mmCIF file of C-alpha atoms and ligand atoms in Angstrom:
data_model
loop_
_atom_site.group_PDB
_atom_site.id
_atom_site.type_symbol
_atom_site.label_atom_id
_atom_site.label_comp_id
_atom_site.label_asym_id
_atom_site.label_seq_id
_atom_site.Cartn_x
_atom_site.Cartn_y
_atom_site.Cartn_z
ATOM 1 C CA MET B 8 -226.901 170.468 49.638
ATOM 2 C CA SER B 9 -226.008 172.022 53.027
ATOM 3 C CA PHE B 10 -226.485 175.643 52.007
ATOM 4 C CA GLU B 11 -228.068 177.279 48.985
ATOM 5 C CA ILE B 12 -227.824 181.046 48.962
ATOM 6 C CA LYS B 13 -229.827 182.684 46.210
ATOM 7 C CA SER B 14 -229.656 186.357 45.213
ATOM 8 C CA LEU B 15 -229.062 187.498 48.764
ATOM 9 C CA SER B 16 -228.900 191.244 49.379
ATOM 10 C CA TYR B 17 -228.882 193.215 52.578
ATOM 11 C CA VAL B 18 -229.037 196.911 53.395
ATOM 12 C CA TYR B 19 -228.629 198.251 56.935
ATOM 13 C CA GLN B 20 -230.910 201.094 58.016
ATOM 14 C CA ARG B 21 -232.661 201.215 54.678
ATOM 15 C CA GLY B 22 -234.499 204.445 53.974
ATOM 16 C CA THR B 23 -232.469 206.487 56.460
ATOM 17 C CA PRO B 24 -229.527 208.828 55.845
ATOM 18 C CA LEU B 25 -227.369 206.073 57.367
ATOM 19 C CA GLU B 26 -228.413 203.512 54.766
ATOM 20 C CA THR B 27 -225.518 201.080 54.194
ATOM 21 C CA PRO B 28 -225.639 198.411 51.504
ATOM 22 C CA ALA B 29 -223.799 195.369 52.897
ATOM 23 C CA LEU B 30 -224.511 192.538 50.440
ATOM 24 C CA GLU B 31 -225.653 192.603 46.862
ATOM 25 C CA ASN B 32 -227.058 189.701 44.908
ATOM 26 C CA VAL B 33 -224.857 186.991 46.386
ATOM 27 C CA SER B 34 -225.497 183.409 45.246
ATOM 28 C CA PHE B 35 -223.599 180.183 45.953
ATOM 29 C CA SER B 36 -224.168 176.657 47.196
ATOM 30 C CA ILE B 37 -222.196 174.536 49.613
ATOM 31 C CA GLY B 38 -222.407 170.752 49.412
ATOM 32 C CA ASP B 39 -222.469 168.397 52.385
ATOM 33 C CA GLY B 40 -219.036 167.883 53.902
ATOM 34 C CA GLU B 41 -217.291 170.789 52.162
ATOM 35 C CA PHE B 42 -214.741 173.011 53.937
ATOM 36 C CA VAL B 43 -215.166 176.487 52.505
ATOM 37 C CA GLY B 44 -213.290 179.658 53.401
ATOM 38 C CA ILE B 45 -214.490 183.225 52.962
ATOM 39 C CA MET B 46 -212.081 186.137 52.614
ATOM 40 C CA GLY B 47 -212.728 189.783 52.015
ATOM 41 C CA HIS B 48 -211.585 193.208 53.104
ATOM 42 C CA THR B 49 -213.019 194.626 56.347
ATOM 43 C CA GLY B 50 -216.551 195.894 55.776
ATOM 44 C CA CYS B 51 -217.191 193.811 52.642
ATOM 45 C CA GLY B 52 -220.133 192.001 54.229
ATOM 46 C CA LYS B 53 -218.688 188.737 55.600
ATOM 47 C CA SER B 54 -220.272 188.928 59.041
ATOM 48 C CA THR B 55 -223.561 190.099 57.557
ATOM 49 C CA LEU B 56 -223.555 187.057 55.281
ATOM 50 C CA LEU B 57 -222.939 184.697 58.207
ATOM 51 C CA HIS B 58 -225.694 186.336 60.258
ATOM 52 C CA LEU B 59 -228.120 185.876 57.368
ATOM 53 C CA MET B 60 -227.019 182.250 56.913
ATOM 54 C CA ALA B 61 -227.523 181.560 60.610
ATOM 55 C CA GLY B 62 -230.975 183.118 60.550
ATOM 56 C CA LEU B 63 -229.918 185.827 63.007
ATOM 57 C CA LEU B 64 -230.889 188.489 60.502
ATOM 58 C CA PRO B 65 -234.045 188.087 58.411
ATOM 59 C CA ALA B 66 -233.383 187.993 54.657
ATOM 60 C CA PRO B 67 -235.578 190.692 53.088
ATOM 61 C CA ALA B 68 -234.173 189.973 49.607
ATOM 62 C CA GLY B 69 -233.072 186.544 48.434
ATOM 63 C CA THR B 70 -233.249 183.126 50.042
ATOM 64 C CA VAL B 71 -231.219 181.013 52.434
ATOM 65 C CA LEU B 72 -231.848 177.284 52.172
ATOM 66 C CA ILE B 73 -230.273 174.951 54.694
ATOM 67 C CA ASP B 74 -230.612 171.258 53.886
ATOM 68 C CA GLY B 75 -233.123 172.325 51.243
ATOM 69 C CA GLU B 76 -235.332 174.279 53.642
ATOM 70 C CA ASP B 77 -235.990 178.004 53.481
ATOM 71 C CA ILE B 78 -235.046 179.148 56.990
ATOM 72 C CA ASN B 79 -237.072 182.353 56.606
ATOM 73 C CA ARG B 80 -240.232 180.522 55.575
ATOM 74 C CA LYS B 81 -243.155 181.231 57.854
ATOM 75 C CA GLY B 82 -243.529 178.363 60.262
ATOM 76 C CA TYR B 83 -239.970 177.042 59.825
ATOM 77 C CA ASP B 84 -238.926 175.441 63.102
ATOM 78 C CA ARG B 85 -235.933 177.454 64.335
ATOM 79 C CA SER B 86 -235.143 174.889 67.018
ATOM 80 C CA VAL B 87 -234.281 172.445 64.215
ATOM 81 C CA LEU B 88 -231.877 175.024 62.827
ATOM 82 C CA ARG B 89 -230.212 175.470 66.230
ATOM 83 C CA ARG B 90 -229.535 171.749 66.378
ATOM 84 C CA LYS B 91 -228.138 171.313 62.909
ATOM 85 C CA LEU B 92 -226.160 174.539 62.552
ATOM 86 C CA GLY B 93 -223.350 175.459 64.928
ATOM 87 C CA VAL B 94 -222.411 179.127 64.901
ATOM 88 C CA LEU B 95 -219.266 180.628 66.322
ATOM 89 C CA PHE B 96 -219.061 184.380 66.107
ATOM 90 C CA GLN B 97 -216.031 186.578 66.704
ATOM 91 C CA PHE B 98 -214.539 186.269 70.187
ATOM 92 C CA PRO B 99 -217.015 183.566 71.264
ATOM 93 C CA GLU B 100 -215.343 183.381 74.670
ATOM 94 C CA SER B 101 -217.087 186.630 75.552
ATOM 95 C CA GLN B 102 -220.313 184.599 75.587
ATOM 96 C CA LEU B 103 -219.169 182.267 78.381
ATOM 97 C CA PHE B 104 -221.288 183.130 81.385
ATOM 98 C CA GLU B 105 -222.153 180.053 83.464
ATOM 99 C CA SER B 106 -220.445 179.382 86.797
ATOM 100 C CA THR B 107 -218.599 176.292 85.536
ATOM 101 C CA VAL B 108 -217.200 175.127 82.222
ATOM 102 C CA GLU B 109 -219.395 172.040 82.419
ATOM 103 C CA LYS B 110 -222.582 174.109 82.759
ATOM 104 C CA ASP B 111 -221.505 176.422 79.992
ATOM 105 C CA VAL B 112 -220.832 173.615 77.523
ATOM 106 C CA ALA B 113 -224.145 171.976 78.481
ATOM 107 C CA PHE B 114 -226.142 175.172 77.944
ATOM 108 C CA GLY B 115 -227.241 174.417 74.380
ATOM 109 C CA LEU B 116 -228.480 170.962 75.423
ATOM 110 C CA LYS B 117 -231.008 172.301 77.927
ATOM 111 C CA HIS B 118 -234.022 171.693 75.736
ATOM 112 C CA SER B 119 -232.562 168.786 73.795
ATOM 113 C CA GLY B 120 -234.646 166.157 75.536
ATOM 114 C CA LEU B 121 -231.478 164.219 76.427
ATOM 115 C CA SER B 122 -231.234 162.601 79.856
ATOM 116 C CA THR B 123 -228.925 164.097 82.489
ATOM 117 C CA LYS B 124 -226.537 161.209 81.968
ATOM 118 C CA ASP B 125 -226.489 161.629 78.179
ATOM 119 C CA ILE B 126 -225.900 165.347 78.589
ATOM 120 C CA GLU B 127 -222.992 164.646 80.908
ATOM 121 C CA GLN B 128 -221.457 162.265 78.384
ATOM 122 C CA ARG B 129 -221.999 164.687 75.531
ATOM 123 C CA VAL B 130 -220.362 167.494 77.526
ATOM 124 C CA GLN B 131 -217.387 165.305 78.381
ATOM 125 C CA TRP B 132 -217.043 164.302 74.738
ATOM 126 C CA ALA B 133 -217.177 167.947 73.578
ATOM 127 C CA ILE B 134 -214.668 169.158 76.167
ATOM 128 C CA GLU B 135 -212.253 166.356 75.291
ATOM 129 C CA THR B 136 -212.767 166.890 71.561
ATOM 130 C CA VAL B 137 -211.509 170.467 71.841
ATOM 131 C CA GLY B 138 -208.451 169.197 73.692
ATOM 132 C CA LEU B 139 -209.266 170.302 77.238
ATOM 133 C CA ASP B 140 -208.779 168.097 80.277
ATOM 134 C CA TYR B 141 -212.345 167.264 81.327
ATOM 135 C CA SER B 142 -211.647 166.415 84.962
ATOM 136 C CA ARG B 143 -209.538 169.545 85.400
ATOM 137 C CA VAL B 144 -211.829 172.116 83.799
ATOM 138 C CA LYS B 145 -215.365 170.822 84.323
ATOM 139 C CA GLY B 146 -215.867 172.400 87.743
ATOM 140 C CA GLN B 147 -213.765 175.458 87.001
ATOM 141 C CA SER B 148 -215.145 178.907 86.263
ATOM 142 C CA PRO B 149 -214.720 179.707 82.552
ATOM 143 C CA LEU B 150 -213.216 183.013 83.659
ATOM 144 C CA GLY B 151 -210.264 181.153 85.167
ATOM 145 C CA LEU B 152 -209.223 179.626 81.841
ATOM 146 C CA SER B 153 -206.475 181.020 79.625
ATOM 147 C CA GLY B 154 -207.471 182.872 76.451
ATOM 148 C CA GLY B 155 -206.974 179.859 74.177
ATOM 149 C CA GLU B 156 -208.761 177.582 76.632
ATOM 150 C CA LYS B 157 -211.739 179.933 76.797
ATOM 151 C CA ARG B 158 -212.048 179.852 73.022
ATOM 152 C CA ARG B 159 -211.959 176.052 73.155
ATOM 153 C CA ALA B 160 -214.623 175.959 75.858
ATOM 154 C CA ALA B 161 -216.845 178.151 73.710
ATOM 155 C CA ILE B 162 -216.293 175.825 70.759
ATOM 156 C CA ALA B 163 -217.091 172.828 72.965
ATOM 157 C CA GLY B 164 -220.461 174.421 73.716
ATOM 158 C CA VAL B 165 -221.204 174.572 70.002
ATOM 159 C CA LEU B 166 -219.968 171.023 69.346
ATOM 160 C CA ALA B 167 -221.938 169.543 72.255
ATOM 161 C CA VAL B 168 -225.083 169.977 70.172
ATOM 162 C CA GLN B 169 -223.376 167.878 67.443
ATOM 163 C CA PRO B 170 -224.374 170.145 64.571
ATOM 164 C CA ARG B 171 -224.003 168.860 60.994
ATOM 165 C CA HIS B 172 -222.851 172.254 59.786
ATOM 166 C CA LEU B 173 -220.556 174.787 61.393
ATOM 167 C CA ILE B 174 -220.006 178.415 60.504
ATOM 168 C CA LEU B 175 -217.203 180.411 62.106
ATOM 169 C CA ASP B 176 -216.343 184.116 61.979
ATOM 170 C CA GLU B 177 -212.610 184.799 62.403
ATOM 171 C CA PRO B 178 -212.015 181.891 64.791
ATOM 172 C CA THR B 179 -208.210 182.205 64.849
ATOM 173 C CA VAL B 180 -208.005 185.907 65.754
ATOM 174 C CA GLY B 181 -206.184 186.465 69.026
ATOM 175 C CA LEU B 182 -204.967 182.883 69.397
ATOM 176 C CA ASP B 183 -201.280 182.137 69.875
ATOM 177 C CA PRO B 184 -199.645 179.972 67.151
ATOM 178 C CA MET B 185 -200.182 176.747 69.096
ATOM 179 C CA GLY B 186 -203.798 177.554 69.809
ATOM 180 C CA ARG B 187 -204.315 178.379 66.159
ATOM 181 C CA GLU B 188 -202.689 175.146 65.023
ATOM 182 C CA ALA B 189 -204.768 173.075 67.451
ATOM 183 C CA LEU B 190 -207.991 174.772 66.364
ATOM 184 C CA LEU B 191 -207.246 174.141 62.697
ATOM 185 C CA GLU B 192 -206.439 170.507 63.364
ATOM 186 C CA LEU B 193 -209.740 170.160 65.194
ATOM 187 C CA LEU B 194 -211.693 171.776 62.350
ATOM 188 C CA VAL B 195 -210.003 169.583 59.749
ATOM 189 C CA LYS B 196 -210.818 166.500 61.813
ATOM 190 C CA LEU B 197 -214.464 167.514 62.292
ATOM 191 C CA ASN B 198 -214.700 168.107 58.559
ATOM 192 C CA ARG B 199 -213.115 164.734 57.806
ATOM 193 C CA ASP B 200 -215.770 163.170 60.034
ATOM 194 C CA GLY B 201 -218.462 164.734 57.865
ATOM 195 C CA MET B 202 -219.163 168.224 59.216
ATOM 196 C CA THR B 203 -219.716 170.983 56.647
ATOM 197 C CA ILE B 204 -217.551 173.960 57.592
ATOM 198 C CA LEU B 205 -217.735 177.565 56.459
ATOM 199 C CA MET B 206 -215.027 179.759 57.921
ATOM 200 C CA VAL B 207 -214.551 183.501 57.513
ATOM 201 C CA SER B 208 -210.951 184.514 58.066
ATOM 202 C CA HIS B 209 -208.323 187.108 57.178
ATOM 203 C CA ASP B 210 -205.778 184.445 57.926
ATOM 204 C CA ALA B 211 -204.769 183.205 54.462
ATOM 205 C CA ASP B 212 -202.346 180.688 55.989
ATOM 206 C CA SER B 213 -205.078 179.022 58.031
ATOM 207 C CA LEU B 214 -207.465 178.891 55.091
ATOM 208 C CA GLY B 215 -204.655 177.642 52.854
ATOM 209 C CA GLU B 216 -204.158 174.728 55.219
ATOM 210 C CA ALA B 217 -207.739 173.837 55.969
ATOM 211 C CA ALA B 218 -210.162 175.005 53.274
ATOM 212 C CA ARG B 219 -210.555 173.364 49.885
ATOM 213 C CA ARG B 220 -212.689 176.075 48.360
ATOM 214 C CA LEU B 221 -212.576 179.842 48.758
ATOM 215 C CA LEU B 222 -215.196 182.535 48.313
ATOM 216 C CA VAL B 223 -214.050 186.143 48.049
ATOM 217 C CA LEU B 224 -216.402 188.955 48.937
ATOM 218 C CA HIS B 225 -215.617 192.409 47.613
ATOM 219 C CA GLN B 226 -217.795 195.396 48.472
ATOM 220 C CA GLY B 227 -220.810 193.207 49.065
ATOM 221 C CA HIS B 228 -220.407 191.182 45.874
ATOM 222 C CA LEU B 229 -219.175 187.646 45.401
ATOM 223 C CA ALA B 230 -215.954 188.300 43.504
ATOM 224 C CA ALA B 231 -214.536 184.762 43.338
ATOM 225 C CA ASP B 232 -215.596 181.216 44.091
ATOM 226 C CA GLY B 233 -213.405 178.220 43.327
ATOM 227 C CA PRO B 234 -210.830 175.731 44.590
ATOM 228 C CA ILE B 235 -208.619 177.705 46.974
ATOM 229 C CA GLY B 236 -205.488 176.869 44.954
ATOM 230 C CA GLN B 237 -207.085 178.409 41.895
ATOM 231 C CA VAL B 238 -208.287 181.559 43.676
ATOM 232 C CA PHE B 239 -204.891 182.111 45.369
ATOM 233 C CA ALA B 240 -203.131 181.504 42.027
ATOM 234 C CA ASP B 241 -204.409 184.872 40.803
ATOM 235 C CA MET B 242 -202.359 186.936 43.232
ATOM 236 C CA ASP B 243 -202.997 190.141 41.249
ATOM 237 C CA ALA B 244 -206.754 189.768 41.633
ATOM 238 C CA MET B 245 -206.299 188.992 45.322
ATOM 239 C CA ALA B 246 -204.196 192.156 45.700
ATOM 240 C CA ASP B 247 -206.891 194.170 43.901
ATOM 241 C CA TRP B 248 -209.375 192.955 46.500
ATOM 242 C CA GLY B 249 -206.972 194.043 49.240
ATOM 243 C CA LEU B 250 -206.129 190.480 50.207
ATOM 244 C CA GLY B 251 -202.965 188.498 50.668
ATOM 245 C CA VAL B 252 -202.419 184.840 49.900
ATOM 246 C CA SER B 253 -200.812 182.209 52.112
ATOM 247 C CA GLN B 254 -197.064 182.328 52.660
ATOM 248 C CA SER B 255 -196.735 178.910 51.023
ATOM 249 C CA ARG B 256 -198.484 180.200 47.901
ATOM 250 C CA GLU B 257 -196.146 183.211 47.864
ATOM 251 C CA ALA B 258 -193.141 180.950 48.260
ATOM 252 C CA ALA B 259 -194.331 178.760 45.368
ATOM 253 C CA GLY B 260 -194.548 181.878 43.205
ATOM 254 C CA LEU B 261 -191.058 183.071 44.158
ATOM 255 C CA LEU B 262 -189.541 179.632 43.539
ATOM 256 C CA ALA B 263 -191.200 179.445 40.107
ATOM 257 C CA ARG B 264 -189.698 182.811 39.211
ATOM 258 C CA LYS B 265 -186.313 181.369 40.148
ATOM 259 C CA GLY B 266 -186.908 178.554 37.672
ATOM 260 C CA LEU B 267 -188.002 175.795 40.036
ATOM 261 C CA GLU B 268 -190.938 173.791 38.723
ATOM 262 C CA VAL B 269 -193.284 174.081 41.649
ATOM 263 C CA PRO B 270 -197.060 173.816 41.051
ATOM 264 C CA GLN B 271 -198.753 177.191 41.341
ATOM 265 C CA ASP B 272 -201.921 175.975 43.024
ATOM 266 C CA ILE B 273 -200.121 175.273 46.283
ATOM 267 C CA THR B 274 -201.731 176.874 49.334
ATOM 268 C CA SER B 275 -200.224 175.099 52.351
ATOM 269 C CA TYR B 276 -196.825 174.209 53.760
ATOM 270 C CA ARG B 277 -197.943 170.573 53.742
ATOM 271 C CA GLN B 278 -198.106 170.792 49.924
ATOM 272 C CA LEU B 279 -195.109 173.074 49.450
ATOM 273 C CA LEU B 280 -192.430 170.941 51.071
ATOM 274 C CA PRO B 281 -192.868 167.746 48.982
ATOM 275 C CA ALA B 282 -193.332 169.865 45.829
ATOM 276 C CA VAL B 283 -189.990 171.619 46.430
ATOM 277 C CA LEU B 284 -188.247 168.319 47.118
ATOM 278 C CA THR B 285 -189.676 166.794 43.920
ATOM 279 C CA ALA B 286 -188.693 169.871 41.895
ATOM 280 C CA LEU B 287 -185.150 169.756 43.285
ATOM 281 C CA LYS B 288 -184.816 166.093 42.367
ATOM 282 C CA GLY B 289 -186.054 166.980 38.869
ATOM 283 C CA GLY B 290 -182.887 169.026 38.425
ATOM 284 C CA GLY B 291 -184.333 172.549 38.262
ATOM 285 C CA SER B 292 -182.034 175.212 39.646
ATOM 286 C CA PRO B 293 -183.354 177.092 42.697
HETATM 287 N N1 ADP O 322 -225.505 196.930 62.621
HETATM 288 C C1 ADP O 322 -225.093 197.655 61.570
HETATM 289 N N2 ADP O 322 -225.669 198.846 61.259
HETATM 290 C C2 ADP O 322 -225.259 199.568 60.197
HETATM 291 N N3 ADP O 322 -224.290 199.187 59.365
HETATM 292 C C3 ADP O 322 -223.675 198.020 59.609
HETATM 293 C C4 ADP O 322 -224.040 197.191 60.723
HETATM 294 N N4 ADP O 322 -223.257 196.079 60.713
HETATM 295 C C5 ADP O 322 -222.443 196.210 59.658
HETATM 296 N N5 ADP O 322 -222.691 197.370 58.981
HETATM 297 C C6 ADP O 322 -222.018 197.839 57.755
HETATM 298 O O1 ADP O 322 -222.260 196.867 56.745
HETATM 299 C C7 ADP O 322 -221.087 196.652 55.969
HETATM 300 C C8 ADP O 322 -220.680 195.194 56.061
HETATM 301 O O2 ADP O 322 -220.266 194.917 57.402
HETATM 302 P P1 ADP O 322 -219.807 193.483 57.896
HETATM 303 O O3 ADP O 322 -220.762 192.469 57.395
HETATM 304 O O4 ADP O 322 -219.606 193.563 59.356
HETATM 305 O O5 ADP O 322 -218.415 193.310 57.126
HETATM 306 P P2 ADP O 322 -217.133 192.385 57.458
HETATM 307 O O6 ADP O 322 -217.567 191.325 58.408
HETATM 308 O O7 ADP O 322 -216.736 191.867 56.119
HETATM 309 O O8 ADP O 322 -216.097 193.300 58.024
HETATM 310 C C9 ADP O 322 -220.059 197.627 56.484
HETATM 311 O O9 ADP O 322 -220.132 198.792 55.713
HETATM 312 C C10 ADP O 322 -220.515 197.907 57.888
HETATM 313 O O10 ADP O 322 -220.096 199.175 58.322
HETATM 314 MG MG1 MG O 323 -216.797 190.770 60.280
#
């Protein structure tokens, strides 16, 4: 099991007039190689949850196990966690600070024990994996890259460590449609190659394409957890939580109301198109 979250609660500024409960009794597990999305209204505790899962906030109540190990246990080796868990917080490009892209991507490998040559190869691999031209960008200042390229460079820095698990907070925000598409393709490929991915996003279309399972957080509680097609199928519940579903799911619902037999657990365009074609051949009337 990649992650086991047990009865996790978190309160900011406990015992002060500014006390803010952020998470309450949240439990779930994520198996190796899953691609899980998290949705929830602003302020429902998504970022807090990711910070707790990454060990960036201590967990005063509840446990976080990663690969079966309690990351808050006294004596747990945090450097192991840094190697196995890649973390990409909101607007990761704001964390680029080295003088060249190459140095920035190599930053996390400083204490890896790898030789200079291995580091160079790893950096090249990571930069190419995110779709940047290694020979063009390696000596360039990260500040000279376009917005989408900066995001990719930041992701390359996380991938260079070759983590087994990756958690991302709103990775598609601010990207143009092509940048978003490329990022999703990359995440799907990494997941296919075995990486466990947990992605927080408001972007129902992106999650509908990439995630197979969806968690919904509502006011600090885990409100839903299931196959994304099943969670999106209950559009009323989603609306109650202040959330939309993917456009493809909406389209499937509209077509069904017009009498076309389209499955109602569709979440992506990739699923919608063949389903519509099959339904049309079946003689339903759109
Ligand atoms: N550093 C902080 N200090 C006090 N309250 C915070 C802090 N960070 C977040 N909160 C509060 O905790 C709740 C959950 O926030 P957050 O986890 O950022 O939600 P989300 O990522 O879903 O928008 C919100 O009410 C937010 O205002
Ligand atoms: Mg957040």
